[in-house]
């Protein structure tokens, strides 16, 4: 999901569009080829990227968006993002934090509404080394298999 958010009040979503996150990190329209087009007037906006089971990231400052395509490289650790530790740096790229199997603002390993239990249910029990192959919501790192092998730290994110 790509969102344009108000430059003055970033919690206000101005426009939203579903998009396709490709394996190389590019984000394109749902057809897999075209640029993502959002229905908003040209202006300055914070740009947010959200994913079904990852914490989202949003630009630290408002970006000028006009009638021509605007490229924002959130994979670059040098691109400023809103908040603290909004992305995880892995080698030369920044990535979204994975692990939000419950779709809330928390990454929890234990306790009520944790992210661990849905993953364990998909893999068929309580063995943390078990795996289930396929495209599941609980496939938190999009590898094609659900497992507990990459459960991240406990934390919260809000913006």
Short mmCIF file of C-alpha atoms in Angstrom, two decimals:
data_model
loop_
_atom_site.label_atom_id
_atom_site.label_comp_id
_atom_site.label_asym_id
_atom_site.label_seq_id
_atom_site.Cartn_x
_atom_site.Cartn_y
_atom_site.Cartn_z
CA UNK A 1 0.00 0.00 0.00
CA UNK A 2 1.35 3.41 -0.96
CA UNK A 3 -0.02 6.44 0.86
CA UNK A 4 0.36 10.17 0.40
CA UNK A 5 0.04 11.89 3.76
CA UNK A 6 -0.42 15.54 4.66
CA UNK A 7 2.80 17.55 4.85
CA UNK A 8 1.51 19.40 7.92
CA UNK A 9 -0.25 16.50 9.67
CA UNK A 10 1.33 13.22 8.56
CA UNK A 11 -1.35 11.17 10.35
CA UNK A 12 -3.86 12.41 7.71
CA UNK A 13 -3.92 10.11 4.70
CA UNK A 14 -4.65 12.09 1.52
CA UNK A 15 -4.49 9.26 -1.04
CA UNK A 16 -3.94 5.50 -0.97
CA UNK A 17 -3.23 2.96 -3.67
CA UNK A 18 -2.60 -0.76 -3.55
CA UNK A 19 0.61 -1.69 -5.31
CA UNK A 20 2.87 -4.63 -6.00
CA UNK A 21 6.15 -4.96 -4.12
CA UNK A 22 8.53 -6.81 -6.42
CA UNK A 23 11.31 -9.12 -5.28
CA UNK A 24 13.99 -6.48 -6.06
CA UNK A 25 12.23 -3.88 -3.89
CA UNK A 26 10.61 -1.90 -6.70
CA UNK A 27 7.00 -0.93 -6.18
CA UNK A 28 4.78 -0.88 -9.26
CA UNK A 29 1.07 -0.79 -10.05
CA UNK A 30 -0.93 -3.98 -9.61
CA UNK A 31 -0.35 -4.85 -13.30
CA UNK A 32 3.32 -5.46 -12.45
CA UNK A 33 4.64 -2.88 -14.94
CA UNK A 34 3.10 0.57 -14.63
CA UNK A 35 3.99 3.38 -12.23
CA UNK A 36 1.78 3.71 -9.18
CA UNK A 37 -0.63 6.63 -9.71
CA UNK A 38 -2.31 8.25 -6.71
CA UNK A 39 -5.29 10.55 -7.03
CA UNK A 40 -4.07 13.74 -5.36
CA UNK A 41 -3.30 17.29 -6.39
CA UNK A 42 0.37 18.12 -7.03
CA UNK A 43 2.01 19.26 -3.80
CA UNK A 44 4.23 18.24 -0.92
CA UNK A 45 3.42 14.99 0.86
CA UNK A 46 4.95 12.46 3.18
CA UNK A 47 5.05 9.16 1.31
CA UNK A 48 4.32 6.00 3.27
CA UNK A 49 4.77 2.37 2.30
CA UNK A 50 2.85 -0.27 4.22
CA UNK A 51 2.85 -4.04 3.84
CA UNK A 52 0.49 -6.68 5.16
CA UNK A 53 2.79 -8.11 7.82
CA UNK A 54 5.60 -5.60 8.09
CA UNK A 55 5.79 -2.29 9.88
CA UNK A 56 5.42 0.56 7.43
CA UNK A 57 7.89 3.33 6.70
CA UNK A 58 7.25 6.97 5.85
CA UNK A 59 9.51 9.69 4.53
CA UNK A 60 10.90 11.97 7.24
CA UNK A 61 10.10 15.10 5.27
CA UNK A 62 7.42 15.97 2.77
CA UNK A 63 8.35 15.18 -0.84
CA UNK A 64 7.29 17.25 -3.83
CA UNK A 65 4.86 15.18 -5.91
CA UNK A 66 3.70 16.45 -9.28
CA UNK A 67 2.43 15.20 -12.61
CA UNK A 68 5.70 13.45 -13.51
CA UNK A 69 6.81 10.23 -11.76
CA UNK A 70 8.56 10.80 -8.43
CA UNK A 71 11.18 8.25 -7.40
CA UNK A 72 11.77 7.66 -3.69
CA UNK A 73 14.30 5.01 -2.74
CA UNK A 74 13.35 3.76 0.70
CA UNK A 75 15.86 0.93 0.19
CA UNK A 76 18.65 3.47 0.61
CA UNK A 77 19.70 3.84 4.27
CA UNK A 78 20.39 7.50 3.41
CA UNK A 79 16.72 8.22 2.71
CA UNK A 80 15.32 9.76 5.89
CA UNK A 81 12.29 8.13 7.46
CA UNK A 82 9.83 9.26 10.11
CA UNK A 83 10.56 8.09 13.65
CA UNK A 84 13.38 6.05 15.10
CA UNK A 85 14.55 2.78 13.52
CA UNK A 86 11.70 2.80 11.01
CA UNK A 87 13.63 0.31 8.86
CA UNK A 88 16.24 -2.35 9.46
CA UNK A 89 19.54 -2.09 7.58
CA UNK A 90 20.65 -5.38 6.04
CA UNK A 91 23.93 -4.98 4.22
CA UNK A 92 23.67 -2.11 1.74
CA UNK A 93 19.85 -1.79 1.88
CA UNK A 94 17.18 -0.76 4.34
CA UNK A 95 14.15 -3.04 4.66
CA UNK A 96 10.81 -2.96 6.45
CA UNK A 97 10.65 -4.71 9.83
CA UNK A 98 8.95 -8.07 9.35
CA UNK A 99 6.93 -10.10 11.81
CA UNK A 100 3.54 -8.47 12.25
CA UNK A 101 1.44 -11.60 11.71
CA UNK A 102 -1.49 -10.19 13.73
CA UNK A 103 -1.73 -6.88 11.80
CA UNK A 104 -1.50 -4.45 14.66
CA UNK A 105 1.15 -1.96 15.80
CA UNK A 106 3.07 -4.52 17.85
CA UNK A 107 5.62 -7.27 17.35
CA UNK A 108 5.08 -9.67 20.22
CA UNK A 109 6.61 -13.09 20.86
CA UNK A 110 4.57 -13.90 23.98
CA UNK A 111 1.40 -12.77 25.70
CA UNK A 112 -2.07 -12.04 24.38
CA UNK A 113 -2.41 -11.42 20.62
CA UNK A 114 1.24 -12.30 19.97
CA UNK A 115 2.68 -12.83 16.49
CA UNK A 116 4.23 -16.21 17.33
CA UNK A 117 1.03 -18.24 17.85
CA UNK A 118 -0.47 -17.63 14.37
CA UNK A 119 2.82 -18.77 12.82
CA UNK A 120 2.90 -21.90 15.00
CA UNK A 121 -0.71 -22.67 14.02
CA UNK A 122 0.20 -22.55 10.33
CA UNK A 123 3.24 -24.79 10.73
CA UNK A 124 1.12 -27.29 12.65
CA UNK A 125 2.05 -27.18 16.28
CA UNK A 126 4.39 -25.90 18.92
CA UNK A 127 7.73 -26.92 17.38
CA UNK A 128 9.52 -23.66 16.54
CA UNK A 129 11.68 -25.33 13.87
CA UNK A 130 8.70 -26.62 11.85
CA UNK A 131 7.91 -24.98 8.52
CA UNK A 132 4.93 -24.71 6.17
CA UNK A 133 5.53 -24.04 2.49
CA UNK A 134 3.22 -21.66 0.64
CA UNK A 135 2.03 -18.10 0.52
CA UNK A 136 0.52 -17.52 3.95
CA UNK A 137 -0.19 -14.32 5.88
CA UNK A 138 2.14 -15.77 8.50
CA UNK A 139 5.03 -15.91 5.99
CA UNK A 140 6.49 -12.84 7.64
CA UNK A 141 9.62 -12.59 5.49
CA UNK A 142 7.94 -13.53 2.15
CA UNK A 143 10.29 -16.48 1.63
CA UNK A 144 7.50 -18.88 0.63
CA UNK A 145 7.68 -20.76 3.92
CA UNK A 146 6.33 -19.88 7.31
CA UNK A 147 8.56 -20.54 10.31
CA UNK A 148 9.75 -19.05 13.57
CA UNK A 149 13.29 -18.64 12.21
CA UNK A 150 13.17 -14.86 11.86
CA UNK A 151 10.97 -13.64 14.71
CA UNK A 152 12.10 -10.06 15.31
CA UNK A 153 12.43 -8.02 18.46
CA UNK A 154 9.43 -6.95 20.49
CA UNK A 155 8.47 -3.39 19.67
CA UNK A 156 5.81 -0.97 18.61
CA UNK A 157 5.42 1.42 15.74
CA UNK A 158 2.95 4.23 15.32
CA UNK A 159 2.81 7.18 12.96
#
